[in-house]
XYZ file of C-alpha atoms in Angstrom:
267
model
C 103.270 98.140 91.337
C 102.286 95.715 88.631
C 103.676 91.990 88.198
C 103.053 90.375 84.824
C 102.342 86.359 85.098
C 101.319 84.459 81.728
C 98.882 82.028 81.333
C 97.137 80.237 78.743
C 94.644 82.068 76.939
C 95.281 85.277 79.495
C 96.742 87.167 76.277
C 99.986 88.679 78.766
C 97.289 90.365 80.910
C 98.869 90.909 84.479
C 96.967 89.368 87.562
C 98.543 92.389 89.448
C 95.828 94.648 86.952
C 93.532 92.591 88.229
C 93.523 93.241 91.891
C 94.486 96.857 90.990
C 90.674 97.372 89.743
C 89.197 95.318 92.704
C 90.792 96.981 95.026
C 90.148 100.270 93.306
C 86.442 98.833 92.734
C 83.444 101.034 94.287
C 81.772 100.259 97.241
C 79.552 97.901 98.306
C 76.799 100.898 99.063
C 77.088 101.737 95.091
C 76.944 98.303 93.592
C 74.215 95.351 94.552
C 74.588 91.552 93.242
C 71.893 92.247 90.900
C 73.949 95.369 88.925
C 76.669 92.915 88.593
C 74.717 90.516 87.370
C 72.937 92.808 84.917
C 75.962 94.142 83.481
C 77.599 91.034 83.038
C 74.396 89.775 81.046
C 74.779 93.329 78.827
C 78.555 92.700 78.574
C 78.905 88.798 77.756
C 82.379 88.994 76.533
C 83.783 91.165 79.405
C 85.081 88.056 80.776
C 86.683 87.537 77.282
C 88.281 90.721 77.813
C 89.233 90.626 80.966
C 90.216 86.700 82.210
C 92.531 87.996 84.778
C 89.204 88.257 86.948
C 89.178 84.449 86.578
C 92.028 84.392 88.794
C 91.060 85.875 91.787
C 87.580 85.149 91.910
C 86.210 82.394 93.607
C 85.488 79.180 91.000
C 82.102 77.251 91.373
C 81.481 73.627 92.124
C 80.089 71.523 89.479
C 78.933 69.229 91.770
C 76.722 68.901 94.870
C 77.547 66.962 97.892
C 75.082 64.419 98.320
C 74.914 62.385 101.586
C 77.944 60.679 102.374
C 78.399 59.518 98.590
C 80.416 62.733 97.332
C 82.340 63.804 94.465
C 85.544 65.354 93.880
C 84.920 68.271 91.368
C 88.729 67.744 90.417
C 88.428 71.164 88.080
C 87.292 72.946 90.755
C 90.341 71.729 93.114
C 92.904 72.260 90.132
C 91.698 76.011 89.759
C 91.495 76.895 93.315
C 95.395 75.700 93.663
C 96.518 77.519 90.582
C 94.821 80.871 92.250
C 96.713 79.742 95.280
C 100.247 79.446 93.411
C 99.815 82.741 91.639
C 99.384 84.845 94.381
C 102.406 82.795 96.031
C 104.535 83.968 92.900
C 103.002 87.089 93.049
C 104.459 87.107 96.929
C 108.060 85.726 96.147
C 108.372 88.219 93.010
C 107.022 91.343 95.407
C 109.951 90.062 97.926
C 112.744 89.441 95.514
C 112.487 93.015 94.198
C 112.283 94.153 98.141
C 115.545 92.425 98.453
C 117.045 93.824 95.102
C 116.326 97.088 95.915
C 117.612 96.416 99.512
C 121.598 95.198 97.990
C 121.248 97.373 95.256
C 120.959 100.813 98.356
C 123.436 98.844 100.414
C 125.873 98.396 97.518
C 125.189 101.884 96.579
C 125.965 103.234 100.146
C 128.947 101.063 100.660
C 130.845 102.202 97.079
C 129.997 105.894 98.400
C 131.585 105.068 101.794
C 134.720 103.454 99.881
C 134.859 106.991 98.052
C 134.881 108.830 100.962
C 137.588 106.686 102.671
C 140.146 107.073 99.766
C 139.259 110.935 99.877
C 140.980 111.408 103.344
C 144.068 113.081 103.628
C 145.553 111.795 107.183
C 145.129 108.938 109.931
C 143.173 111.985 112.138
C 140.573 113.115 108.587
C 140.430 108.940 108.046
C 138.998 108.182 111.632
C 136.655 111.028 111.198
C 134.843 110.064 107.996
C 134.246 106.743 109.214
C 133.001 108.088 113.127
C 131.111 111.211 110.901
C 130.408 110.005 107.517
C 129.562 106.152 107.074
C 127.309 105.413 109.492
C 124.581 107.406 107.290
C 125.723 105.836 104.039
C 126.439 102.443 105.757
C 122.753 102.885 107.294
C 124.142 102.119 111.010
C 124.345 103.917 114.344
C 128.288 103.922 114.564
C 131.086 102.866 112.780
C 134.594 103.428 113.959
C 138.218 102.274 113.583
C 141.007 100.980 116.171
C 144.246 100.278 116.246
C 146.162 98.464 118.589
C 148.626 100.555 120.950
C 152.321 99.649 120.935
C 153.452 102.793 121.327
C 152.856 106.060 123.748
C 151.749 109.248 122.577
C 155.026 111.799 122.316
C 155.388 113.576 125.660
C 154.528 116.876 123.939
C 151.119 115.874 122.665
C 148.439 118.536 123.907
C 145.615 117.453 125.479
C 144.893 114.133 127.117
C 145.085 112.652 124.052
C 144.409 108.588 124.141
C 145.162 109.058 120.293
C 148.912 107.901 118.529
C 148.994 111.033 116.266
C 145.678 112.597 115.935
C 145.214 116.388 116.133
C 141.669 115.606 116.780
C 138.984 113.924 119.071
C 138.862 110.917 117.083
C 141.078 108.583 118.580
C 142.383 105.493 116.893
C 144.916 103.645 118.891
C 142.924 102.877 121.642
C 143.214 98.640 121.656
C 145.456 97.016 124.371
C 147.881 94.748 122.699
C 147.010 91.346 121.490
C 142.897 92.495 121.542
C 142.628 91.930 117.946
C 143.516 88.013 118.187
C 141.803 87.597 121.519
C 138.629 88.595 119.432
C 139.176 86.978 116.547
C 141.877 84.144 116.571
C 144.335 83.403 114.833
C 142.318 82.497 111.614
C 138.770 84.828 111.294
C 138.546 88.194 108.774
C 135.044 89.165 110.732
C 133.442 88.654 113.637
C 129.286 89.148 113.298
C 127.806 89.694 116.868
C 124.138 89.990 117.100
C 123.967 90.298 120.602
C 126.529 92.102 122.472
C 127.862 94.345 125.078
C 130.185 96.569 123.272
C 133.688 97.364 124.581
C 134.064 100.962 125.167
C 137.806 100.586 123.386
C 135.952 99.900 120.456
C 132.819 102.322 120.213
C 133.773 104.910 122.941
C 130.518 106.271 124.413
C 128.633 104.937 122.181
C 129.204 101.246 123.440
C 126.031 101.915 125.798
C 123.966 101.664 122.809
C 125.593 99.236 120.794
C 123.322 96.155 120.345
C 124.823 94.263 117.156
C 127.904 94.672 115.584
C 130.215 93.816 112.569
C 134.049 93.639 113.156
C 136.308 93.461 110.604
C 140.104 92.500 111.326
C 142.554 95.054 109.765
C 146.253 94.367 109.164
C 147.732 97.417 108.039
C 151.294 95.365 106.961
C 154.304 94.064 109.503
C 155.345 97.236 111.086
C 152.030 98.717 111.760
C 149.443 97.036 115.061
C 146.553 95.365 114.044
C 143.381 96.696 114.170
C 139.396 96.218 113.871
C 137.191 98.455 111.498
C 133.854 98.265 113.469
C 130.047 98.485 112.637
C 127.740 98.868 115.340
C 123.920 99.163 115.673
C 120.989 100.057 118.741
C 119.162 96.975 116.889
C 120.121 93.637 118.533
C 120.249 90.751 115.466
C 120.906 93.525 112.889
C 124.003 91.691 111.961
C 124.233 87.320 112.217
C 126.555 85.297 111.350
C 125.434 83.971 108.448
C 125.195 87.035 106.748
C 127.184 87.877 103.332
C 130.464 89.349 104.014
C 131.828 90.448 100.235
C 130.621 93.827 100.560
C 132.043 94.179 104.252
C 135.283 92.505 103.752
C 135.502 94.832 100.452
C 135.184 98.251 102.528
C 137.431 96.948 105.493
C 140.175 96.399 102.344
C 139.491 100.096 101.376
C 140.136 101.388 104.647
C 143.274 98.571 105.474
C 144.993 100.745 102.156
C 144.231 104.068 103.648
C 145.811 103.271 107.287
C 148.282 101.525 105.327
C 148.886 104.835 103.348
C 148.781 107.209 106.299
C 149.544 105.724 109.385
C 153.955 105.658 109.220
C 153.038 109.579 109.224
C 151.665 109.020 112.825
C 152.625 105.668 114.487
């Protein structure tokens, strides 16, 4: 990948060309100081043609140091920082499109996982996209949602069922009463853990292997329990609590409409 970096008298030739052709450049076995030298004195303008070379190569010193009286070839100093401060720019630009690229997948992956939310038909086909689906568009190990229980399962249920509703294994009222505020408070949206031992109400099974996690409070409206919309990772410090929460707190919304939607069917 090439970065472009003007500088006067460079013409809008890219420093990243430049160490493109010296790392590209042949061996040391096939080239000797004196073929340099003897093309460079049968090419005198490639220089001219090429001052990208300029910065990357080492400058010379004008000066000799002589005894203890020396002096300070200032031009030499000046070039050797501006070689310096390129390649830092050339660093910062190489991470800034790392990180673009990095929201742009994650924004990609998190519209996709809204899609998928809003394409469930039921509470039961809701709790399985997010325990089946997001975690591979959300790029984490498990993602699941919870509501708390304030009521039993019907007496007729099949199964031992831990579920309010669900025809499936994907349970969703599985929080005591009053967990949601006893994790959060009375106040927080999301909770960002990068260290923790996950609560099996939460993640199930998969609490063993929960690391980090992202909790999201969800408050379906005033005559459905609270609940938490959960991330969860086997990477401890994948999620800290200074982390941006728009795209989070923007999903958690998605799925707060859907339980919102479906959930009287079932609770």
């Amino acid at each position: 990948m090439t970065f472009v970096f003007l500088t006067a008298g460079m013409g809008g030739r890219s420093v990243g060309d430049a160490g493109d052709k010296l790392r590209n450049k042949p061996s040391s076995a096939d080239l000797d100081e004196a073929s340099v030298l003897g093309y460079l004195l049968e090419n005198p303008d490639f220089l001219m043609d090429h001052p990208e070379v300029l910065m990357v190569a080492t400058p010379p010193a004008r000066f000799e140091e002589a005894g203890d009286d020396k002096v300070v070839d200032i031009q030499h100093v000046m070039l050797k920082r501006l070689q310096t401060e390129m390649a830092d720019l050339q660093d910062c630009a190489e991470q800034l499109i790392i990180t673009t690229r990095s929201n742009m997948a994650t924004q990609k992956g998190t519209l996709e996982a809204a899609a998928a939310v809003m394409d469930c038909e039921g509470l039961s086909s809701l709790a399985q996209v997010i325990a089946e689906d997001l975690p591979m568009l959300l790029d984490v190990d498990h993602c699941s949602l919870r509501l708390e229980r304030h009521v039993e399962p019907p007496a007729d249920m099949e199964g031992d069922m831990d579920g309010i509703g669900i025809d499936t294994d994907f349970d969703v009222a599985t929080l005591p009463a009053g967990f949601v505020e006893a994790l959060f408070g009375a106040e927080a949206h999301a909770v960002l853990r990068p260290s923790v031992d996950a609560e099996e109400v939460l993640y199930g099974q998969a609490a063993r292997v929960i690391r980090s996690d992202a909790l999201v409070r969800i408050d379906a409206g005033s005559d459905l329990p609270p609940g938490i919309f959960a991330l969860g990772t086997r990477v401890e410090g994948t999620f800290e609590p200074e982390m941006a929460l728009d795209l989070l707190l923007f999903l958690a919304r998605v799925v707060e409409h859907a339980v919102r939607r479906w959930a009287p069917e079932s609770l």
